PDB file of N, CA and C in Angstrom:
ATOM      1  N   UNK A  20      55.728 -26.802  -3.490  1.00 48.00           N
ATOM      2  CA  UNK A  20      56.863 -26.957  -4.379  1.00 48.00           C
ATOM      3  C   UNK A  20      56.896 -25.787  -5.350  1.00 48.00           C
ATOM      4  N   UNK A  21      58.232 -25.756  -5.718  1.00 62.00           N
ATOM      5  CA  UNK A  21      58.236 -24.055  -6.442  1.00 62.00           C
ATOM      6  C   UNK A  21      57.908 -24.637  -7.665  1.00 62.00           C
ATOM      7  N   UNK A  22      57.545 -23.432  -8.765  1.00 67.00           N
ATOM      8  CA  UNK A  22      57.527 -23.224 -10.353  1.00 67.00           C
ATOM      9  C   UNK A  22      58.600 -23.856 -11.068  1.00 67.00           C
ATOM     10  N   UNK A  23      59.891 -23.013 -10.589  1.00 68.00           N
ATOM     11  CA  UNK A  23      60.634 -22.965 -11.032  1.00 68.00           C
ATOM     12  C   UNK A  23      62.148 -23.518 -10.232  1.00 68.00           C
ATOM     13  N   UNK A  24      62.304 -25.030 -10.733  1.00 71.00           N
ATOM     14  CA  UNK A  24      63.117 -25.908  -9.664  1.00 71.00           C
ATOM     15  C   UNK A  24      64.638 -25.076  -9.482  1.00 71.00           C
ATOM     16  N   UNK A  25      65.252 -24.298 -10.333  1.00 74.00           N
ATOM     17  CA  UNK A  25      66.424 -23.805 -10.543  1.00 74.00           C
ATOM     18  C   UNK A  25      66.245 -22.207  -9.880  1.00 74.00           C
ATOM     19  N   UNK A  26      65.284 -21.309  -9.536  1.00 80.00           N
ATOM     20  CA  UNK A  26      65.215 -20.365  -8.448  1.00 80.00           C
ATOM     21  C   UNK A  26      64.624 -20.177  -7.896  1.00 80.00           C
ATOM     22  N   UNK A  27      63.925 -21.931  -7.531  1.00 87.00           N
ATOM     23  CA  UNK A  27      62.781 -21.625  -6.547  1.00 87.00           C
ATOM     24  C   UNK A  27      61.977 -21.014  -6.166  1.00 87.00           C
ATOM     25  N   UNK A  28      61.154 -20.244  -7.528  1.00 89.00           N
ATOM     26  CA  UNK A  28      60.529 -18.873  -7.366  1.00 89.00           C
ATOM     27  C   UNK A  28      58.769 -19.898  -7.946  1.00 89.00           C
ATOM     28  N   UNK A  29      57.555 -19.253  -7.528  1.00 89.00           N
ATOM     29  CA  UNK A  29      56.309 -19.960  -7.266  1.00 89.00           C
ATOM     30  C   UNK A  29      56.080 -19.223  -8.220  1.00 89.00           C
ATOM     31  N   UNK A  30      54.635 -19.558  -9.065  1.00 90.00           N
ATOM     32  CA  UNK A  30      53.930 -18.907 -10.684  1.00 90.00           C
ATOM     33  C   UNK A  30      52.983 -18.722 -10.040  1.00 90.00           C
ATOM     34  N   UNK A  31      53.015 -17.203 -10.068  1.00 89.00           N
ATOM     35  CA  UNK A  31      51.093 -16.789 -10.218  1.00 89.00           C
ATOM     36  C   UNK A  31      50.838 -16.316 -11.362  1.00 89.00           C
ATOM     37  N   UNK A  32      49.118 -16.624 -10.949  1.00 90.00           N
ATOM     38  CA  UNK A  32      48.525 -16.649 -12.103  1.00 90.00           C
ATOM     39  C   UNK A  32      46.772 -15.567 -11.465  1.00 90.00           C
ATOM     40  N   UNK A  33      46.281 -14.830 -12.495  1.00 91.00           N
ATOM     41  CA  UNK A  33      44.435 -14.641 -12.318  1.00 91.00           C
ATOM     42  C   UNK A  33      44.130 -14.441 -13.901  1.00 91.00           C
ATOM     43  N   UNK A  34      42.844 -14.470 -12.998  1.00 91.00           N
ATOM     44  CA  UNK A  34      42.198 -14.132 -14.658  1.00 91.00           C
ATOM     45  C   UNK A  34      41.169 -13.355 -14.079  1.00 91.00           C
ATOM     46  N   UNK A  35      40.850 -11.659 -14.503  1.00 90.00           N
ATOM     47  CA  UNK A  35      39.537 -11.007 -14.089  1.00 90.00           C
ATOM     48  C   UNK A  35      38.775 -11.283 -15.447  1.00 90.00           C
ATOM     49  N   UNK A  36      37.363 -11.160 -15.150  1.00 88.00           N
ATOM     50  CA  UNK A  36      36.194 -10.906 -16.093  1.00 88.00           C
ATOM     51  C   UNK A  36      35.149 -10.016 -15.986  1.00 88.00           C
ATOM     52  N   UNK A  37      34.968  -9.663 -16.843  1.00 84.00           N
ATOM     53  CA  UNK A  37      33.749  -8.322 -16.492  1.00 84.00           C
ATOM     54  C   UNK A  37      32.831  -8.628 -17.913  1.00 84.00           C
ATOM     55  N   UNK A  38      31.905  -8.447 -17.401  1.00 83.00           N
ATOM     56  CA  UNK A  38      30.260  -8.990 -17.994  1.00 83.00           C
ATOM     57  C   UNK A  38      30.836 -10.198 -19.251  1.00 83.00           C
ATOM     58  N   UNK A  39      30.923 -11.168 -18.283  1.00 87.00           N
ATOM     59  CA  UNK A  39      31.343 -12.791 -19.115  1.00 87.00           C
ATOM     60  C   UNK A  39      32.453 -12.917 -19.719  1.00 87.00           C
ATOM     61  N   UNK A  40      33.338 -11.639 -19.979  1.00 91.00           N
ATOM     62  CA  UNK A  40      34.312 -12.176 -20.908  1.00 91.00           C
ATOM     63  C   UNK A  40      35.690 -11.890 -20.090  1.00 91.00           C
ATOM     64  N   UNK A  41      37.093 -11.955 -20.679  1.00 93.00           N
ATOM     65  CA  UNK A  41      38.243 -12.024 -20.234  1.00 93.00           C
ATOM     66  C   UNK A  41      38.864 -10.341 -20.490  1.00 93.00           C
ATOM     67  N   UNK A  42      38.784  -9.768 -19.437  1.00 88.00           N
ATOM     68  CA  UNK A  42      39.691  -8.384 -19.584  1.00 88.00           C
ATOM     69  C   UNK A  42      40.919  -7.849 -19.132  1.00 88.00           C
ATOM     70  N   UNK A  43      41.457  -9.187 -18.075  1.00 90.00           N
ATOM     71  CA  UNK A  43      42.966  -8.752 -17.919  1.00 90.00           C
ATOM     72  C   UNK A  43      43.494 -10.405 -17.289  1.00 90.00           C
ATOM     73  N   UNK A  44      44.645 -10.598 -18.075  1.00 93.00           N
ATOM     74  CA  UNK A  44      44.724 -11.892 -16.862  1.00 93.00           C
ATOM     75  C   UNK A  44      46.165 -12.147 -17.017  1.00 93.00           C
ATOM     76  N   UNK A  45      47.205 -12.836 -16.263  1.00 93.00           N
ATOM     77  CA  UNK A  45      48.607 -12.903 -16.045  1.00 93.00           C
ATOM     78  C   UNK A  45      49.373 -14.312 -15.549  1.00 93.00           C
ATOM     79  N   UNK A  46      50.291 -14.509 -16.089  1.00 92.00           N
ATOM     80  CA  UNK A  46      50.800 -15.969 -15.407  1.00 92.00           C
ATOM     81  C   UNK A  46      52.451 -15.004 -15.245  1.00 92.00           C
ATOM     82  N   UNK A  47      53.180 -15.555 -14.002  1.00 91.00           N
ATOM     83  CA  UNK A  47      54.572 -14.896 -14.171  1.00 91.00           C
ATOM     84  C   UNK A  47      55.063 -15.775 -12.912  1.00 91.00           C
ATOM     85  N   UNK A  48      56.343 -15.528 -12.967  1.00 91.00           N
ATOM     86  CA  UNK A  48      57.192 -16.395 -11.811  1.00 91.00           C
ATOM     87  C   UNK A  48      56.772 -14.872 -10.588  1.00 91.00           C
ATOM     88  N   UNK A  49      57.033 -15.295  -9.416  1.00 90.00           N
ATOM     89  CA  UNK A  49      56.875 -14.321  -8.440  1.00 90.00           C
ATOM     90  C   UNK A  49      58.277 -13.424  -8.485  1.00 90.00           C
ATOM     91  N   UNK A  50      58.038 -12.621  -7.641  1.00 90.00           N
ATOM     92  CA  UNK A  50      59.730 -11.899  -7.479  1.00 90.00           C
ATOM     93  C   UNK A  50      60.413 -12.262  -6.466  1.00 90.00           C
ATOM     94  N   UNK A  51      59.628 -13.544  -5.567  1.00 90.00           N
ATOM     95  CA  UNK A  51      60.539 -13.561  -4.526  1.00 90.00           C
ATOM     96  C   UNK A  51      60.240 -14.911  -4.023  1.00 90.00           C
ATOM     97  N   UNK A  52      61.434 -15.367  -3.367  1.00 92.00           N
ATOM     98  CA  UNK A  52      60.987 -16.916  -3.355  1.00 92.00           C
ATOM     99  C   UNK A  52      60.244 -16.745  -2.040  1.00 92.00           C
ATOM    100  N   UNK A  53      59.532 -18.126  -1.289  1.00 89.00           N
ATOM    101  CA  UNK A  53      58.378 -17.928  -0.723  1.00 89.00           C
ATOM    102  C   UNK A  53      58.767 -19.092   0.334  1.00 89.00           C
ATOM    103  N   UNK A  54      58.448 -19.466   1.632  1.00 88.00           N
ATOM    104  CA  UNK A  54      58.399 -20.672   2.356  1.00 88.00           C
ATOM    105  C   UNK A  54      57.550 -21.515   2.070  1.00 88.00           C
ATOM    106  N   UNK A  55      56.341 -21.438   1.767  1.00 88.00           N
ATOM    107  CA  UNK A  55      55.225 -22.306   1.812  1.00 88.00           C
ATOM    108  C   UNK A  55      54.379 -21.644   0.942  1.00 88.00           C
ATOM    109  N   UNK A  56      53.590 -22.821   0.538  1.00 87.00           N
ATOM    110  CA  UNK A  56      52.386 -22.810  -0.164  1.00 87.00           C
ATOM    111  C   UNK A  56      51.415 -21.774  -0.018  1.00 87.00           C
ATOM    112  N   UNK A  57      51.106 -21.689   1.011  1.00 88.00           N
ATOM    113  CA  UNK A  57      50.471 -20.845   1.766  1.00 88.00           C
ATOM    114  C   UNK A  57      50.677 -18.994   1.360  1.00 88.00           C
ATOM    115  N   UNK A  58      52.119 -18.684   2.077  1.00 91.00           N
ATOM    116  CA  UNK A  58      52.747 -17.706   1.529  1.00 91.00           C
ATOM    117  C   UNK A  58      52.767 -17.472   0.102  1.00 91.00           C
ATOM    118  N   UNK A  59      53.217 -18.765  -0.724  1.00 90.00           N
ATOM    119  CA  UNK A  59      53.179 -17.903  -2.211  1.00 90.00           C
ATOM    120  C   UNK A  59      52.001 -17.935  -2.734  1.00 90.00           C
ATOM    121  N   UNK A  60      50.250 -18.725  -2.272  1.00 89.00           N
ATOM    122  CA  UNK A  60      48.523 -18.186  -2.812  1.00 89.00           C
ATOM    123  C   UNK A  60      48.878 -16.956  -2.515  1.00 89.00           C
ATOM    124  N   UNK A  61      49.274 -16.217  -0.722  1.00 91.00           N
ATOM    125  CA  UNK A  61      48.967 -15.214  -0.530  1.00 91.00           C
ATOM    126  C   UNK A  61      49.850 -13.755  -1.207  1.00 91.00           C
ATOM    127  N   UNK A  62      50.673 -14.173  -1.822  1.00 91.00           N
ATOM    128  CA  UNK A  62      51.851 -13.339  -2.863  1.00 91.00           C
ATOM    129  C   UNK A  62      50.695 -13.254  -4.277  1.00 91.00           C
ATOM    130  N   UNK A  63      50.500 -14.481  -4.412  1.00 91.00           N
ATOM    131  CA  UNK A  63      49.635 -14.392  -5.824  1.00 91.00           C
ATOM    132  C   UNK A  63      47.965 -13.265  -5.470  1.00 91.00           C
ATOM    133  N   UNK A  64      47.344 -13.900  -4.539  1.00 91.00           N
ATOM    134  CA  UNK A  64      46.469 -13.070  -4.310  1.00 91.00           C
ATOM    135  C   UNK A  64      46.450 -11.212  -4.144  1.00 91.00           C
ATOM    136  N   UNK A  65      47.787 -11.342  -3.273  1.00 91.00           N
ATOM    137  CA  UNK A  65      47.922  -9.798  -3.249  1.00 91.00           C
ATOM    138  C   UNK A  65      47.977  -9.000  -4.894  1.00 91.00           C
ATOM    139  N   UNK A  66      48.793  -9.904  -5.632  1.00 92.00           N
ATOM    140  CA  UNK A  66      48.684  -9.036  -7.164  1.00 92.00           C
ATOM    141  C   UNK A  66      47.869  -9.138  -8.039  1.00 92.00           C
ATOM    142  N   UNK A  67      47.097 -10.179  -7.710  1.00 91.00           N
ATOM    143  CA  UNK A  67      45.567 -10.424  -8.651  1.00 91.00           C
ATOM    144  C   UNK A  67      44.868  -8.960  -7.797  1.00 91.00           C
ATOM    145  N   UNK A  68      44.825  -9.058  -6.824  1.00 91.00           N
ATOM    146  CA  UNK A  68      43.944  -7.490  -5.944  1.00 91.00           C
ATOM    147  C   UNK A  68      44.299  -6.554  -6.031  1.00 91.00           C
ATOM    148  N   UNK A  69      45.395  -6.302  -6.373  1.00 93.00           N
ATOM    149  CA  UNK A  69      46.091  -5.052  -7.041  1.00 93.00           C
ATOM    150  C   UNK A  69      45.618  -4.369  -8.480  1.00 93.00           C
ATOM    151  N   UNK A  70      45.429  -5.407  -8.883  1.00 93.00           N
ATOM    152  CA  UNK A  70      44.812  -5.734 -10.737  1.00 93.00           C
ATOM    153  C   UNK A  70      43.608  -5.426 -10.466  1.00 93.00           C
ATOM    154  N   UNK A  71      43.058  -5.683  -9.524  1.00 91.00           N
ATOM    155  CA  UNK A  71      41.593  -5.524  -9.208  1.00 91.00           C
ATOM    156  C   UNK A  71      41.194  -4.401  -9.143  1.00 91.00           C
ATOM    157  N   UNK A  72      41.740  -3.696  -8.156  1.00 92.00           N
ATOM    158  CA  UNK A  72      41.628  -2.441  -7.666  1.00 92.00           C
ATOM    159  C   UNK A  72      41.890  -1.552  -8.976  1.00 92.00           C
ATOM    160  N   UNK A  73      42.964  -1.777 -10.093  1.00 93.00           N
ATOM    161  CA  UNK A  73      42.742  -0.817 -10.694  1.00 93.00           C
ATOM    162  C   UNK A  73      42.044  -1.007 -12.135  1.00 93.00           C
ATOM    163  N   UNK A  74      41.402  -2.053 -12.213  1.00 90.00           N
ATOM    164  CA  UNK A  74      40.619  -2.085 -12.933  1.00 90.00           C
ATOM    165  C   UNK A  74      39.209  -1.826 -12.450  1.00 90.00           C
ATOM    166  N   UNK A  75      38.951  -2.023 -10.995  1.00 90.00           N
ATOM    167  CA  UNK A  75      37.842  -1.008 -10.662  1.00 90.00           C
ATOM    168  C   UNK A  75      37.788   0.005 -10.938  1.00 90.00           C
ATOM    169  N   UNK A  76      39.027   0.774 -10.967  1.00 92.00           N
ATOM    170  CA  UNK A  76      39.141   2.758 -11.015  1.00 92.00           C
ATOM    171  C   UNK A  76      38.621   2.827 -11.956  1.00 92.00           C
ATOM    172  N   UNK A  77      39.286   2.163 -13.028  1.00 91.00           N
ATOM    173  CA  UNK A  77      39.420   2.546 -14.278  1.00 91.00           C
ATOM    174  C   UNK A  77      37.891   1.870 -15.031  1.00 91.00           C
ATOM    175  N   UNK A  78      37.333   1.088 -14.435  1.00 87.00           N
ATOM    176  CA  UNK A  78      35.917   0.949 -14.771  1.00 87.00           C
ATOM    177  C   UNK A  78      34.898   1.653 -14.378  1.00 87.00           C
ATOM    178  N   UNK A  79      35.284   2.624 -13.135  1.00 90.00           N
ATOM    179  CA  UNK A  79      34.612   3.613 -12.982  1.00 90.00           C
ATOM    180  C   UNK A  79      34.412   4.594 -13.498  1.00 90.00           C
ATOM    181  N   UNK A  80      35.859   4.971 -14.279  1.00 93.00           N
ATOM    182  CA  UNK A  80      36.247   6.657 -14.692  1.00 93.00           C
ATOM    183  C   UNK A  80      35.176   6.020 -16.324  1.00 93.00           C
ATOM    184  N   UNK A  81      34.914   4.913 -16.532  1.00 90.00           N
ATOM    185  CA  UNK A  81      34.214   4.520 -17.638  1.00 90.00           C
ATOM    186  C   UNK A  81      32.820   4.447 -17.127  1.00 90.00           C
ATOM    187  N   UNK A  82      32.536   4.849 -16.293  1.00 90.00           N
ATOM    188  CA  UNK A  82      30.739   4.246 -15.790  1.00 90.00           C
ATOM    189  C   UNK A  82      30.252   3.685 -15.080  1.00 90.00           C
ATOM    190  N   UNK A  83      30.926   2.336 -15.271  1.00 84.00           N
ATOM    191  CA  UNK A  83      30.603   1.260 -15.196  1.00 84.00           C
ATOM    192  C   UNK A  83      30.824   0.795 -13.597  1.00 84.00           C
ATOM    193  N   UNK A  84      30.435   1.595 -12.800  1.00 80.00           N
ATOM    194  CA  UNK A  84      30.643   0.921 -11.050  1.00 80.00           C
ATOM    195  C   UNK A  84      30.041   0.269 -10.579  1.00 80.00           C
ATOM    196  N   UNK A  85      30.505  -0.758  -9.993  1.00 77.00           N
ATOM    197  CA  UNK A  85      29.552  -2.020  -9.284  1.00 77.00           C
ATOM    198  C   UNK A  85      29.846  -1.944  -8.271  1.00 77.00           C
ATOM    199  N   UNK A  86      28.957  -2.818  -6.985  1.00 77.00           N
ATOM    200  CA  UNK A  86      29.307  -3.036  -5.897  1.00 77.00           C
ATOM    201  C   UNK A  86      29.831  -4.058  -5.397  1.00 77.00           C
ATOM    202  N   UNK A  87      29.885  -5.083  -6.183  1.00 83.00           N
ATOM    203  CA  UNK A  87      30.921  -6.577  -5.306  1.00 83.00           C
ATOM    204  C   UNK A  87      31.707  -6.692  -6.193  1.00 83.00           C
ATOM    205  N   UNK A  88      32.610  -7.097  -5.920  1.00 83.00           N
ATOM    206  CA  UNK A  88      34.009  -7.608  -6.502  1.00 83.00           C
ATOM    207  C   UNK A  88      34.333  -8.993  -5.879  1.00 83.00           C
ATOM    208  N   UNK A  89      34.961 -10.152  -6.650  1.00 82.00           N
ATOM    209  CA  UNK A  89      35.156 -11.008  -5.590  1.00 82.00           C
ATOM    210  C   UNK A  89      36.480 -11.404  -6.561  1.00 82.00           C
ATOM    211  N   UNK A  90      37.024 -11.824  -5.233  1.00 83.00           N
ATOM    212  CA  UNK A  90      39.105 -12.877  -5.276  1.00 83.00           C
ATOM    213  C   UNK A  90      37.985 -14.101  -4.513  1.00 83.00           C
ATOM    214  N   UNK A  91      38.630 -14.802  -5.777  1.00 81.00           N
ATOM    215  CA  UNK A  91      38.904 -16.577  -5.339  1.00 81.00           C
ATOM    216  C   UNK A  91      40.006 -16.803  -5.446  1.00 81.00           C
ATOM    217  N   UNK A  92      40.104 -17.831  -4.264  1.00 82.00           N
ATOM    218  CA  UNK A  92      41.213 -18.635  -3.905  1.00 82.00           C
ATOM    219  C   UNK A  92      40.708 -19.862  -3.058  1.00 82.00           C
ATOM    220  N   UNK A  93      41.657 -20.479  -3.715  1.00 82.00           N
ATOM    221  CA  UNK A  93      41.319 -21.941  -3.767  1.00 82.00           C
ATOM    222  C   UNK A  93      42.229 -22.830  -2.147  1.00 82.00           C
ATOM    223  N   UNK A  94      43.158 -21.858  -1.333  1.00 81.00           N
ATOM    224  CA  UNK A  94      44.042 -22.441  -0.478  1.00 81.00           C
ATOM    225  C   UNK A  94      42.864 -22.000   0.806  1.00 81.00           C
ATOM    226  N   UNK A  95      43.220 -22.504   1.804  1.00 84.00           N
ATOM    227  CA  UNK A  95      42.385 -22.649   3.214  1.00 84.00           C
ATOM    228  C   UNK A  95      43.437 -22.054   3.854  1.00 84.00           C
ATOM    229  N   UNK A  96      44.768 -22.754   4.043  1.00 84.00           N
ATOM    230  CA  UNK A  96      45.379 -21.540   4.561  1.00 84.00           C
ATOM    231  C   UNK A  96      45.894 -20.142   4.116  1.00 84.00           C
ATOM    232  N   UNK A  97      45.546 -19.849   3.442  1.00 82.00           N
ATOM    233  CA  UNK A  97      45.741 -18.336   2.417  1.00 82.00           C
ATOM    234  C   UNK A  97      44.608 -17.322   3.043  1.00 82.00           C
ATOM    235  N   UNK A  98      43.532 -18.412   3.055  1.00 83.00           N
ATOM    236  CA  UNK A  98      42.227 -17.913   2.991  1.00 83.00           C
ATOM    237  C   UNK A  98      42.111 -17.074   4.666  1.00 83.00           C
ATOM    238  N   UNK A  99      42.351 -17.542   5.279  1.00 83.00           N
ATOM    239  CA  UNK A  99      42.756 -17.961   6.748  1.00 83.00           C
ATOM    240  C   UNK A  99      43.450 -16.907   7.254  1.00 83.00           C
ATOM    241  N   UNK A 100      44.452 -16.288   6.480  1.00 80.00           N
ATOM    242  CA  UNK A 100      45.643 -15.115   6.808  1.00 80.00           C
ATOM    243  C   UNK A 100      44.785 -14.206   6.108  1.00 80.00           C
ATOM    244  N   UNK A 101      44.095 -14.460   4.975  1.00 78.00           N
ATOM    245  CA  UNK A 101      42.956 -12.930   4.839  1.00 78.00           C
ATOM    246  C   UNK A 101      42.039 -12.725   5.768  1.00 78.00           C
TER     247      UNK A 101
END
């Protein structure tokens, strides 16, 4: 079921953290409406990993490079199409 009953558009949401605390995080309607559940985790996931990626860069050009990164998601079929 969508976010938003009047344009049927789905809310994503992440939250990244780096050493325990909160350094970037977002709630917004999507830009595009979605068929399924499924489809709009995997809309949300793609822009939480986007966020990811450049807060890796940019934690690098600071030092600070690690080697794992991890996206949670909580859908099975989302999970499934990754």
């Amino acid at each position: 079921m969508a976010g938003d009953v009047d344009s049927r558009k789905s809310t994503s949401g992440y939250l990244i953290t780096f050493a325990g605390g909160a350094v970037s995080w977002q709630s917004k309607l999507q830009k595009c409406v979605t068929l399924s559940t499924a489809e709009a985790e995997y809309v949300a996931v793609t822009e939480a990993s986007k966020e990811m990626l450049w807060m890796k860069n940019f934690l690098r050009e600071l030092g600070h490079d690690q080697d794992d990164y991890v996206v949670n998601c909580d859908n099975q079929s989302t999970i499934h199409l990754l």
